[in-house]
Structures are given as C-alpha cells and as structure tokens.
C-alpha positions in Angstrom: 142.3 -57.3 69.9 139.3 -59.6 69.4 136.9 -56.7 69.9 138.8 -54.7 67.2 138.5 -57.6 64.8 134.8 -58.0 65.5 134.3 -54.3 64.8 136.2 -54.7 61.5 134.0 -57.7 60.6 130.8 -55.8 61.4 132.0 -52.9 59.2 132.7 -55.3 56.3 129.3 -57.0 56.6 127.6 -53.6 56.9 129.4 -52.4 53.7 128.4 -55.6 51.9 124.8 -55.3 52.9 124.7 -51.6 51.9 126.2 -52.6 48.5 123.7 -55.4 48.1 120.8 -53.1 48.9 122.1 -50.6 46.3 122.2 -53.3 43.7 118.6 -54.4 44.4 117.1 -51.0 45.1 113.7 -50.7 43.5 112.1 -47.7 41.9 108.6 -46.5 42.7 106.4 -46.7 39.6 104.2 -43.7 38.5 101.0 -45.7 39.3 101.9 -45.3 43.0 101.2 -49.0 43.6 104.0 -51.0 42.1 107.8 -51.0 42.3 110.3 -52.4 39.9 114.0 -53.0 39.6 114.0 -51.1 36.4 111.7 -48.1 35.7 111.2 -49.3 32.1 109.2 -52.3 33.5 106.7 -50.0 35.3 104.4 -49.6 32.3 104.0 -53.4 32.1 102.0 -53.6 35.3 99.0 -51.8 33.7 99.3 -54.0 30.6 99.3 -57.1 32.7 96.3 -56.1 34.7 94.4 -55.1 31.6 94.9 -58.4 29.8 94.3 -60.5 32.9 90.9 -58.9 33.4 89.8 -58.2 29.8 91.6 -60.9 27.8 92.0 -63.9 30.1 88.6 -63.6 31.9 90.1 -62.5 35.3 93.1 -64.8 35.1 91.9 -68.1 33.5 93.8 -70.8 31.6 91.2 -70.6 28.9 91.1 -70.8 25.1 92.4 -67.3 24.8 95.4 -68.1 27.1 96.1 -71.1 24.9 96.0 -69.0 21.7 98.2 -66.3 23.2 100.8 -68.9 23.9 100.5 -70.3 20.4 101.0 -66.9 18.9 104.3 -66.5 20.7 105.6 -69.5 18.9 104.2 -68.6 15.4 105.7 -65.2 15.6 109.1 -66.3 17.0 109.8 -69.4 15.0 109.5 -67.6 11.6 113.2 -67.0 11.2 115.7 -68.9 9.1 119.4 -69.2 9.3 119.6 -70.1 5.6 117.7 -66.9 4.8 119.9 -64.6 6.8 118.1 -64.7 10.2 115.6 -62.0 9.3 112.4 -62.2 11.3 111.9 -64.0 14.6 110.0 -62.6 17.6 109.5 -59.2 16.0 105.7 -58.8 16.0 105.4 -59.3 12.2 102.4 -61.7 12.6 100.5 -58.7 14.0 102.0 -55.8 12.1 101.5 -57.7 8.8 98.5 -59.7 9.9 96.8 -59.5 6.5 99.8 -61.4 5.0 100.9 -63.8 7.7 97.6 -64.9 9.1 96.8 -66.1 5.6 99.6 -68.6 5.7 98.3 -72.1 6.1 100.2 -72.7 9.3 98.7 -69.6 10.8 95.1 -70.2 9.9 92.9 -69.2 12.9 95.4 -66.9 14.4 93.7 -63.9 12.9 91.3 -64.1 15.8 93.9 -63.8 18.6 95.7 -61.1 16.7 92.4 -59.2 16.4 91.9 -59.6 20.2 95.4 -58.5 21.1 95.8 -55.5 18.8 93.5 -53.2 20.8 95.7 -53.8 23.9 98.8 -52.8 21.9 97.0 -49.7 20.7 96.1 -48.4 24.1 99.4 -49.2 25.9 102.9 -48.0 25.2 104.3 -51.3 24.1 105.4 -52.8 20.7 103.6 -55.6 19.0 106.8 -57.7 19.3 107.0 -57.3 23.1 103.3 -57.5 23.7 102.9 -60.9 21.9 105.6 -62.5 24.1 104.5 -60.7 27.3 100.8 -61.8 26.8 102.0 -65.4 26.3 104.0 -65.4 29.5 101.1 -64.0 31.4 98.8 -66.5 29.8 100.9 -69.4 31.0 100.9 -68.0 34.6 97.2 -68.6 34.7 97.6 -72.3 34.3 98.1 -74.2 37.6 101.3 -76.1 37.7 103.1 -73.9 35.2 106.5 -72.4 35.6 106.9 -68.6 35.9 108.2 -67.6 32.5 110.9 -65.0 32.1 110.2 -61.9 30.0 112.7 -59.5 28.5 111.6 -56.1 27.1 113.0 -54.4 24.0 112.5 -56.5 20.9 113.1 -55.2 17.5 110.1 -54.3 15.4 109.4 -56.0 12.0 109.7 -54.0 8.9 108.4 -56.7 6.6 106.4 -59.9 6.8 108.0 -63.2 7.6 108.4 -65.6 4.7 105.8 -68.3 4.3 106.7 -71.9 5.2 108.7 -71.4 8.3 106.1 -72.6 10.9 106.0 -76.4 11.3 102.6 -78.0 10.7 100.9 -81.1 12.3 101.1 -83.1 9.0 104.9 -82.5 8.5 107.2 -85.4 8.9 109.6 -85.7 11.8 112.5 -84.9 9.5 110.8 -81.7 8.3 110.0 -80.6 11.8 113.5 -81.2 13.2 115.1 -79.6 10.2 112.9 -76.5 10.5 113.8 -76.1 14.1 117.5 -76.6 13.4 117.3 -73.8 10.9 115.5 -71.4 13.2 117.9 -68.6 14.3 121.7 -68.4 14.4 122.2 -71.6 16.4 118.9 -73.4 15.8 117.4 -76.0 18.0 118.6 -79.5 18.9 116.3 -82.4 18.5 115.6 -82.6 22.3 114.8 -78.9 22.4 112.0 -79.6 20.0 110.5 -81.9 22.6 111.0 -79.2 25.2 109.1 -76.7 23.1 106.2 -79.0 22.6 105.6 -79.0 26.3 103.3 -76.1 25.4 100.8 -78.8 24.2 100.0 -79.7 27.8 97.9 -76.5 27.8 96.7 -76.4 24.2 93.8 -77.2 22.0 93.3 -77.5 18.2 91.0 -74.9 16.8 92.0 -75.3 13.1 93.2 -78.8 12.5 89.6 -80.1 12.1 87.0 -77.5 11.6 84.3 -79.9 12.9 86.1 -80.1 16.3 87.0 -76.6 17.5 88.9 -76.3 20.9 89.6 -80.0 21.1 92.4 -80.4 23.8 95.7 -82.2 23.2 95.4 -84.0 26.6 92.8 -84.7 29.3 93.9 -81.8 31.5 94.2 -78.8 29.1 93.9 -76.1 31.8 96.7 -77.6 34.0 100.4 -77.5 33.2 101.2 -81.1 33.9 102.9 -84.1 32.3 99.7 -85.9 31.1 100.3 -84.8 27.5 103.6 -86.8 27.4 101.9 -89.8 28.9 98.8 -89.8 26.8 100.5 -89.4 23.4 102.4 -92.6 24.2 99.2 -94.6 24.5 97.9 -96.6 21.6 95.2 -94.7 19.8 91.7 -96.2 20.2 89.2 -93.4 19.6 88.9 -91.1 16.6 87.0 -88.0 17.5 86.6 -86.6 14.0 84.1 -87.2 11.3 86.8 -87.7 8.7 90.5 -87.8 8.8 92.1 -84.3 8.5 95.7 -83.8 7.6 97.7 -83.9 10.8 95.0 -85.7 12.9 95.3 -89.2 14.2 93.6 -91.6 16.6 93.6 -90.6 20.2 93.6 -92.8 23.3 91.2 -90.5 25.2 87.8 -89.7 24.0 87.4 -85.9 23.3 91.2 -85.4 23.0 92.8 -84.7 19.6 96.2 -86.1 18.9 98.4 -84.4 16.3 100.2 -86.6 13.8 103.4 -84.6 14.6 103.2 -85.3 18.3 102.4 -89.0 17.7 105.4 -89.4 15.5 107.9 -87.5 17.6 106.8 -89.6 20.6 107.9 -92.7 18.7 110.9 -91.5 16.7 114.3 -92.7 17.8 115.7 -89.2 17.8 113.2 -87.9 20.3 111.2 -90.8 21.9 113.4 -91.2 25.0 113.4 -87.4 25.7 109.6 -87.5 25.2 109.2 -90.3 27.7 111.5 -88.6 30.2 108.9 -86.0 30.9 106.3 -88.5 32.1 105.6 -87.8 35.8 108.6 -85.4 36.0 107.1 -81.9 36.5 110.4 -80.4 37.6 112.1 -81.3 34.3 109.0 -80.1 32.5 109.3 -76.7 34.2 113.0 -76.3 33.6 113.1 -77.3 30.0 110.0 -75.4 29.0 111.5 -72.3 30.4 114.6 -72.9 28.4 112.8 -73.5 25.1 110.2 -70.8 25.5 112.8 -68.1 26.3 114.9 -69.1 23.3 111.9 -68.9 21.0 110.7 -65.6 22.5 114.1 -64.0 21.8 114.7 -65.3 18.3 116.1 -62.5 16.2 116.9 -60.4 19.2 119.9 -59.7 21.4 119.1 -60.6 25.0 122.1 -58.6 26.4 120.6 -55.4 25.0 117.1 -56.0 26.6 115.7 -55.3 30.0 114.7 -58.2 32.3 111.1 -57.5 33.4 110.3 -61.1 34.5 109.2 -59.8 37.9 106.0 -58.4 36.3 104.8 -61.9 35.3 102.5 -63.4 37.9 103.6 -66.4 39.9 101.5 -69.5 38.8 99.6 -71.6 41.3 101.6 -74.6 42.4 100.1 -78.1 42.3 101.2 -81.5 43.6 99.7 -84.1 41.3 101.0 -87.4 40.0 100.6 -88.5 36.4 97.9 -91.2 36.0 96.6 -93.2 33.2 93.1 -92.1 32.2 90.2 -94.3 33.5 90.2 -97.8 32.1 93.7 -97.4 30.7 97.0 -98.7 32.1 100.6 -99.7 31.2 99.1 -102.3 28.9 98.1 -99.6 26.5 101.6 -98.0 26.3 103.2 -98.1 22.9 106.8 -98.4 24.2 109.2 -96.5 21.9 112.2 -95.7 24.0 114.5 -98.7 24.0 116.8 -97.4 26.8 114.3 -96.9 29.7 111.1 -98.7 30.7 107.9 -96.7 30.8 107.1 -95.5 34.3 104.6 -97.6 36.2 101.6 -95.4 37.1 98.2 -95.7 38.7 95.0 -95.4 36.7 92.5 -92.7 37.5 89.3 -94.0 39.0 85.9 -93.9 37.4 84.4 -94.7 34.0 85.9 -93.2 30.9 84.2 -89.9 29.9 84.8 -87.6 27.0 87.0 -84.6 27.7 85.1 -81.4 26.9 86.3 -78.7 24.5 88.3 -75.8 26.0 86.0 -72.9 26.9 86.2 -69.6 25.0 85.5 -66.1 26.2 82.3 -65.7 24.1 81.6 -62.2 25.2 85.0 -61.0 24.2 84.7 -62.6 20.8 81.2 -61.3 20.2 82.3 -57.8 21.0 85.0 -58.1 18.3 82.6 -59.9 16.0 84.7 -63.0 15.9 83.2 -66.5 15.3 
C-alpha cells in the first residue's frame, strides 16, 4: 500500500516537473548562441552587444550611459492626462527630433539621439523600444545598480509630444509634483517622484551650466549607490559655476553640481522623509527605482500586450559599500528636513577633500558623428 502511494506521488511530481519544464522551455535563437523564453526577444541580443561595444565603450557607466538613461525619462514623461494621454514612451523624441530636441527641457539631447539613431536604423527595432532598451542596458553597466525590466512592443509616435511636459531644474516643487501627477492615466504620487530621481545617482549635468559640462550630481557618478541622497541633504558650501544659472545651487562637494529641484525636494515636507529614507538603504533604492523606471518606460503603453524580454538585460555588478560623508564633512553639515526620523549617523570618508572630476565621454564616438 505504501509502495503504491509512493509510486503515485512520484508520478504526480514527475508530471509537475514536466509541466514546469514546458512552461519554462526556451527557444534557440537564430544566432546559434543565445536562447530566450520568447523568440521575439532573440533579436535584442545583437542590439545589446552592439550598443555595449559601440555605444557604452565596452560596457562602461560613462556619460553616454547617463544620457541614454536621461533620454528614457524625457521620452516617457511627455504624456498628459489632461491632454488625453497622447504620447509617453513612444519614441517621439527621436522620430520628431527636430521638434522635440529644440524644447528647452530637452536641450543637449540632440547628441544622444544622433548617437542612438544609427543603432535603430541597422537593427529591427522601433525607436520607442530602442530608447528604453538602451537605457536599461546603460544602467546595467553601473556597479550596484538593479537589473531593470524591459518589455518589448511599444506603440510608435505619429506626432511630436507637446512642449512643456518635461520638468526642469528651476521648476518649483509644486510644478514638479503636479507635472508627475498628470503624467499618464494614474500619474505619480509624491513619493514616486523621489523614486524616479534615484536616477541622479548616476547622472551629470551637461546643459544646466554650459561652462560646466558633465558635472556629476554626486561624488560617485559611475556607481549606483545612495550617496546622491546623502549629499543633497548637506548644506551647500561650494559653488562650482562662474555665475548662477537657472536651476543651479550651491553644492556641498567640490566639483559636484546640485540642481535646485533636487535641493528643494530634499527639504519639502511632502518628500523630505522619503528622500532621507534612501540614505544608506541600497535595497530600497533598488526596489523603488525599478518600480519608478518601469512605470515611466511604459507610459502610454499596455504592459499586458507586450513581451517580457528582461532576460536580455545584463546583470549589473554587485557592490557592498556603506554611505559615507565626503572627506571633512559629517553629520554636523546635515540640513535636517525630515521631522519624523533622525538623519542616519555615518562615517566620514578619509583623506583631504578633492574635486570630483567631470564624467568621461566617448570622444571617439562623438568625433565620428561630428558632435561637440
């Protein structure tokens, strides 16, 4: 009796394993190298390898990677519930580049659009999907970053997005929160705006101050860590510009540019506690950035009708680092804004204070395309 029961159990387990294998069966891609859970994802392996080698300098978290991430936001956020939810992540910033890159909020993006367009032209991929795919691959090159999801099958823009839908550094907190709240059918809550700004941990300002190209927003611009949230909460002591530009304020770290919008959101009662909660909390940083980025990357599209090709995105290098105050700085320089929770007590990095250098660009790539 017991033996019969065991045989029945083995049969059930075997049937379950066979069913599971069928559900996860992979298809061989035409390249003879890769496999995928959905054949539609196979073409993305060649796109990934091309941009890693020829766009991101062999897989670097460089200026081009930062700009590719920035482009995903500028294309996706250009959608308005009040205007009927036309637009979103539909590639319009590339398809109608002559129009949209002339918008004030998009100044400077003509360069990354010019870099990305040849990749779109030589691969079977839409501008809408390529922009978001390149952004997800770009983030994977930054140590400490989460592996971002990617869904294939976005709609393609038939007209340019309206001007005025991309928040700018000199906008007030009310303007920024209202703009996000109006983006898409459900919009973004105030805390989700903070989540989205996690992107600034691997970002630099190329167009806020023309005298200071590639100035990073924190002291570790090639690492996806929580330093950005720490350093924006410090009292500004050093102004790196030659003259105040709209949206530029004093920074606590020499060589780092602090945006007015980041400075104010870190101190506003609607967002300051959420801002502080990311300090030295890399797991939350990962989880919430994935949530915000996916939402932005799908604006104007129906996720249920798209194909999950997340497996094509490389797995980022993991790191184990603690947030630290920059050299010579400590909790004494914290401009406490959150009334609910004390600021974390952190160590200070050793050594004298030195200026953070600009983020490196792929000069050979830019020269080939005749970009400045």
